[in-house]
mmCIF file of C-alpha atoms in Angstrom:
data_model
loop_
_atom_site.group_PDB
_atom_site.id
_atom_site.type_symbol
_atom_site.label_atom_id
_atom_site.label_comp_id
_atom_site.label_asym_id
_atom_site.label_seq_id
_atom_site.Cartn_x
_atom_site.Cartn_y
_atom_site.Cartn_z
ATOM 1 C CA UNK A 30 142.676 110.808 167.078
ATOM 2 C CA UNK A 31 139.454 109.593 168.631
ATOM 3 C CA UNK A 32 136.563 112.040 168.471
ATOM 4 C CA UNK A 33 135.491 111.895 172.113
ATOM 5 C CA UNK A 34 132.290 113.841 171.466
ATOM 6 C CA UNK A 35 131.290 111.454 168.673
ATOM 7 C CA UNK A 36 132.031 108.447 170.878
ATOM 8 C CA UNK A 37 130.020 109.919 173.739
ATOM 9 C CA UNK A 38 127.137 110.634 171.373
ATOM 10 C CA UNK A 39 127.325 107.117 169.947
ATOM 11 C CA UNK A 40 127.283 105.372 173.301
ATOM 12 C CA UNK A 41 124.641 107.737 174.584
ATOM 13 C CA UNK A 42 122.301 105.424 172.672
ATOM 14 C CA UNK A 43 123.303 102.496 174.884
ATOM 15 C CA UNK A 44 121.592 101.665 178.165
ATOM 16 C CA UNK A 45 124.321 99.712 179.941
ATOM 17 C CA UNK A 46 121.947 98.989 182.846
ATOM 18 C CA UNK A 47 119.569 97.042 180.584
ATOM 19 C CA UNK A 48 119.285 93.436 181.767
ATOM 20 C CA UNK A 49 119.770 92.022 178.283
ATOM 21 C CA UNK A 50 122.923 94.086 177.786
ATOM 22 C CA UNK A 51 124.367 92.974 181.127
ATOM 23 C CA UNK A 52 123.599 89.321 180.351
ATOM 24 C CA UNK A 53 125.355 89.693 176.983
ATOM 25 C CA UNK A 54 128.452 91.198 178.626
ATOM 26 C CA UNK A 55 128.559 88.393 181.198
ATOM 27 C CA UNK A 56 128.144 85.771 178.491
ATOM 28 C CA UNK A 57 130.965 87.289 176.435
ATOM 29 C CA UNK A 58 133.305 87.459 179.427
ATOM 30 C CA UNK A 59 132.394 84.006 180.735
ATOM 31 C CA UNK A 60 133.182 81.942 177.644
ATOM 32 C CA UNK A 61 136.974 82.392 177.364
ATOM 33 C CA UNK A 62 137.270 82.296 181.151
ATOM 34 C CA UNK A 63 135.430 78.970 181.220
ATOM 35 C CA UNK A 64 137.420 77.210 178.529
ATOM 36 C CA UNK A 65 140.767 78.465 179.821
ATOM 37 C CA UNK A 66 140.053 77.378 183.396
ATOM 38 C CA UNK A 67 138.736 73.957 182.322
ATOM 39 C CA UNK A 68 141.541 73.352 179.814
ATOM 40 C CA UNK A 69 144.278 74.250 182.292
ATOM 41 C CA UNK A 70 142.644 72.100 184.946
ATOM 42 C CA UNK A 71 142.584 69.203 182.489
ATOM 43 C CA UNK A 72 146.210 69.783 181.533
ATOM 44 C CA UNK A 73 147.198 69.671 185.189
ATOM 45 C CA UNK A 74 144.999 66.778 186.380
ATOM 46 C CA UNK A 75 143.833 64.791 183.294
ATOM 47 C CA UNK A 76 140.526 64.288 185.126
ATOM 48 C CA UNK A 77 138.352 64.779 182.032
ATOM 49 C CA UNK A 78 140.414 62.303 180.019
ATOM 50 C CA UNK A 79 139.947 59.691 182.749
ATOM 51 C CA UNK A 80 136.224 60.388 183.152
ATOM 52 C CA UNK A 81 135.504 60.174 179.408
ATOM 53 C CA UNK A 82 137.886 57.310 178.775
ATOM 54 C CA UNK A 83 140.247 59.100 176.401
ATOM 55 C CA UNK A 84 141.762 62.498 175.718
ATOM 56 C CA UNK A 85 140.059 62.727 172.320
ATOM 57 C CA UNK A 86 136.578 62.039 173.708
ATOM 58 C CA UNK A 87 137.112 64.553 176.510
ATOM 59 C CA UNK A 88 138.286 67.176 174.015
ATOM 60 C CA UNK A 89 135.264 66.543 171.776
ATOM 61 C CA UNK A 90 132.941 66.981 174.761
ATOM 62 C CA UNK A 91 134.603 70.228 175.823
ATOM 63 C CA UNK A 92 134.427 71.433 172.215
ATOM 64 C CA UNK A 93 130.703 70.672 172.115
ATOM 65 C CA UNK A 94 130.170 72.650 175.330
ATOM 66 C CA UNK A 95 132.172 75.583 173.942
ATOM 67 C CA UNK A 96 130.087 75.553 170.752
ATOM 68 C CA UNK A 97 126.900 75.559 172.833
ATOM 69 C CA UNK A 98 128.176 78.451 174.949
ATOM 70 C CA UNK A 99 129.066 80.363 171.788
ATOM 71 C CA UNK A 100 125.513 79.881 170.516
ATOM 72 C CA UNK A 101 124.180 81.222 173.818
ATOM 73 C CA UNK A 102 126.564 84.187 173.588
ATOM 74 C CA UNK A 103 125.454 85.002 170.047
ATOM 75 C CA UNK A 104 121.805 84.792 171.098
ATOM 76 C CA UNK A 105 122.393 87.117 174.060
ATOM 77 C CA UNK A 106 124.343 89.502 171.819
ATOM 78 C CA UNK A 107 121.516 89.625 169.273
ATOM 79 C CA UNK A 108 118.800 90.065 171.895
ATOM 80 C CA UNK A 109 120.769 92.891 173.529
ATOM 81 C CA UNK A 110 120.979 94.681 170.165
ATOM 82 C CA UNK A 111 117.264 94.252 169.548
ATOM 83 C CA UNK A 112 116.381 95.783 172.917
ATOM 84 C CA UNK A 113 118.430 98.949 172.267
ATOM 85 C CA UNK A 114 117.843 101.798 169.786
ATOM 86 C CA UNK A 115 119.432 101.914 166.347
ATOM 87 C CA UNK A 116 121.624 104.753 165.126
ATOM 88 C CA UNK A 117 119.393 106.344 162.494
ATOM 89 C CA UNK A 118 122.214 107.711 160.361
ATOM 90 C CA UNK A 119 123.634 104.200 160.027
ATOM 91 C CA UNK A 120 120.361 102.487 159.208
ATOM 92 C CA UNK A 121 121.050 102.465 155.466
ATOM 93 C CA UNK A 122 122.152 100.149 152.651
ATOM 94 C CA UNK A 123 125.788 101.300 152.725
ATOM 95 C CA UNK A 124 126.234 100.434 156.406
ATOM 96 C CA UNK A 125 124.320 97.177 156.022
ATOM 97 C CA UNK A 126 126.439 95.914 153.149
ATOM 98 C CA UNK A 127 129.654 97.099 154.800
ATOM 99 C CA UNK A 128 128.688 95.042 157.843
ATOM 100 C CA UNK A 129 127.822 92.098 155.626
ATOM 101 C CA UNK A 130 131.257 92.266 153.972
ATOM 102 C CA UNK A 131 133.046 92.448 157.337
ATOM 103 C CA UNK A 132 131.025 89.470 158.617
ATOM 104 C CA UNK A 133 131.902 87.523 155.462
ATOM 105 C CA UNK A 134 135.627 88.159 155.990
ATOM 106 C CA UNK A 135 135.294 87.146 159.640
ATOM 107 C CA UNK A 136 133.466 83.960 158.667
ATOM 108 C CA UNK A 137 136.232 83.167 156.165
ATOM 109 C CA UNK A 138 138.847 83.480 158.899
ATOM 110 C CA UNK A 139 136.863 81.341 161.346
ATOM 111 C CA UNK A 140 136.098 78.544 158.872
ATOM 112 C CA UNK A 141 139.590 78.475 157.360
ATOM 113 C CA UNK A 142 141.109 78.421 160.867
ATOM 114 C CA UNK A 143 138.952 75.445 161.777
ATOM 115 C CA UNK A 144 139.899 73.605 158.586
ATOM 116 C CA UNK A 145 143.597 74.294 159.191
ATOM 117 C CA UNK A 146 143.555 73.212 162.844
ATOM 118 C CA UNK A 147 140.904 70.500 162.874
ATOM 119 C CA UNK A 148 138.466 69.974 165.737
ATOM 120 C CA UNK A 149 141.018 69.097 168.424
ATOM 121 C CA UNK A 150 143.406 71.806 167.278
ATOM 122 C CA UNK A 151 140.627 74.377 167.479
ATOM 123 C CA UNK A 152 139.193 73.260 170.801
ATOM 124 C CA UNK A 153 142.292 73.163 172.984
ATOM 125 C CA UNK A 154 143.414 69.647 172.141
ATOM 126 C CA UNK A 155 146.985 70.505 173.108
ATOM 127 C CA UNK A 156 145.825 70.927 176.714
ATOM 128 C CA UNK A 157 144.611 67.324 176.523
ATOM 129 C CA UNK A 158 147.968 66.120 175.251
ATOM 130 C CA UNK A 159 146.757 65.987 171.625
ATOM 131 C CA UNK A 160 149.626 67.895 170.066
ATOM 132 C CA UNK A 161 150.083 68.909 166.458
ATOM 133 C CA UNK A 162 153.222 67.820 164.623
ATOM 134 C CA UNK A 163 154.155 71.373 163.654
ATOM 135 C CA UNK A 164 152.903 74.930 163.963
ATOM 136 C CA UNK A 165 150.252 75.767 161.383
ATOM 137 C CA UNK A 166 151.513 78.481 159.035
ATOM 138 C CA UNK A 167 149.064 78.159 156.134
ATOM 139 C CA UNK A 168 146.184 80.601 155.514
ATOM 140 C CA UNK A 169 144.780 82.281 157.541
ATOM 141 C CA UNK A 170 147.694 81.959 159.982
ATOM 142 C CA UNK A 171 149.961 83.347 157.259
ATOM 143 C CA UNK A 172 147.926 86.561 157.367
ATOM 144 C CA UNK A 173 147.511 87.181 161.107
ATOM 145 C CA UNK A 174 147.880 85.508 164.486
ATOM 146 C CA UNK A 175 144.808 84.102 166.227
ATOM 147 C CA UNK A 176 142.551 84.354 163.145
ATOM 148 C CA UNK A 177 139.779 82.416 164.902
ATOM 149 C CA UNK A 178 139.448 85.090 167.577
ATOM 150 C CA UNK A 179 139.777 88.057 165.235
ATOM 151 C CA UNK A 180 137.438 86.439 162.735
ATOM 152 C CA UNK A 181 134.820 85.978 165.441
ATOM 153 C CA UNK A 182 135.258 89.605 166.501
ATOM 154 C CA UNK A 183 134.809 90.730 162.882
ATOM 155 C CA UNK A 184 131.579 88.739 162.630
ATOM 156 C CA UNK A 185 130.167 90.557 165.656
ATOM 157 C CA UNK A 186 131.352 93.904 164.290
ATOM 158 C CA UNK A 187 129.674 93.228 160.957
ATOM 159 C CA UNK A 188 126.512 92.021 162.675
ATOM 160 C CA UNK A 189 126.410 95.244 164.711
ATOM 161 C CA UNK A 190 126.790 97.415 161.606
ATOM 162 C CA UNK A 191 124.091 95.452 159.787
ATOM 163 C CA UNK A 192 121.760 96.277 162.677
ATOM 164 C CA UNK A 193 123.028 99.893 162.996
ATOM 165 C CA UNK A 194 123.454 99.088 166.674
ATOM 166 C CA UNK A 195 125.592 101.199 169.035
ATOM 167 C CA UNK A 196 124.979 98.544 171.699
ATOM 168 C CA UNK A 197 126.345 95.935 169.310
ATOM 169 C CA UNK A 198 129.479 98.005 168.716
ATOM 170 C CA UNK A 199 130.056 98.340 172.450
ATOM 171 C CA UNK A 200 129.532 94.600 172.922
ATOM 172 C CA UNK A 201 131.952 93.945 170.054
ATOM 173 C CA UNK A 202 134.547 95.950 171.976
ATOM 174 C CA UNK A 203 133.888 93.679 174.972
ATOM 175 C CA UNK A 204 134.408 90.644 172.699
ATOM 176 C CA UNK A 205 137.732 92.069 171.466
ATOM 177 C CA UNK A 206 138.897 92.811 175.014
ATOM 178 C CA UNK A 207 137.923 89.359 176.318
ATOM 179 C CA UNK A 208 139.719 87.653 173.423
ATOM 180 C CA UNK A 209 142.804 89.832 173.885
ATOM 181 C CA UNK A 210 142.999 88.843 177.549
ATOM 182 C CA UNK A 211 142.495 85.183 176.588
ATOM 183 C CA UNK A 212 145.334 85.390 174.048
ATOM 184 C CA UNK A 213 147.671 86.854 176.669
ATOM 185 C CA UNK A 214 147.075 83.763 178.816
ATOM 186 C CA UNK A 215 146.784 81.113 176.118
ATOM 187 C CA UNK A 216 149.759 82.075 173.961
ATOM 188 C CA UNK A 217 152.592 81.627 176.487
ATOM 189 C CA UNK A 218 150.942 78.570 178.056
ATOM 190 C CA UNK A 219 150.544 76.809 174.710
ATOM 191 C CA UNK A 220 154.120 77.675 173.742
ATOM 192 C CA UNK A 221 155.318 76.094 176.987
ATOM 193 C CA UNK A 222 153.379 72.898 176.218
ATOM 194 C CA UNK A 223 155.169 72.546 172.886
ATOM 195 C CA UNK A 224 158.503 73.526 174.437
ATOM 196 C CA UNK A 225 158.115 70.634 176.872
ATOM 197 C CA UNK A 226 157.242 68.361 173.953
ATOM 198 C CA UNK A 227 160.428 69.304 172.121
ATOM 199 C CA UNK A 228 162.460 68.830 175.286
ATOM 200 C CA UNK A 229 160.969 65.354 175.697
ATOM 201 C CA UNK A 230 161.831 64.449 172.100
ATOM 202 C CA UNK A 231 165.442 65.592 172.525
ATOM 203 C CA UNK A 232 165.829 63.589 175.735
ATOM 204 C CA UNK A 233 164.819 60.332 174.026
#
């Protein structure tokens, strides 16, 4: 059971009206919204593929924008933590190294996901018509679904613990929620793309 008093005490350290905190929340929420809207628009219209001359070039450009937005998000996240108080009881070696270990596991999931999927597989290539031959089942996909998202969430969780930051923990929860919502939209849509691919193959 959740200790409500402990949670209230923890988040009593967080000033949710702080400008830096609000900017971080908006940045976290904006990123998955942006890439889902753009990718679905591209899947429906193929405008980006026509503008950039090919689906691959368009996907690379969108991927570059997503990477830039992720850098901005991480910067806003870090600045929001710096502007808020630390939790004194957590400002110790044990918490720091626990956070470091969690971040390392998250980084492993993110990097291994990227290596398994490739650039276009990672950055929504299937919405551009760049489909993979088969579903990836190797590590880390053999361990959990959506390892890129959960790995990224783990990195933020570890980063928050390393900084003994209640604000960071709250922002990590926002990251997890935004990714969960994104997965609810992306999963069925991506499955439908590959279902249509299989239907097209059978009709040939």
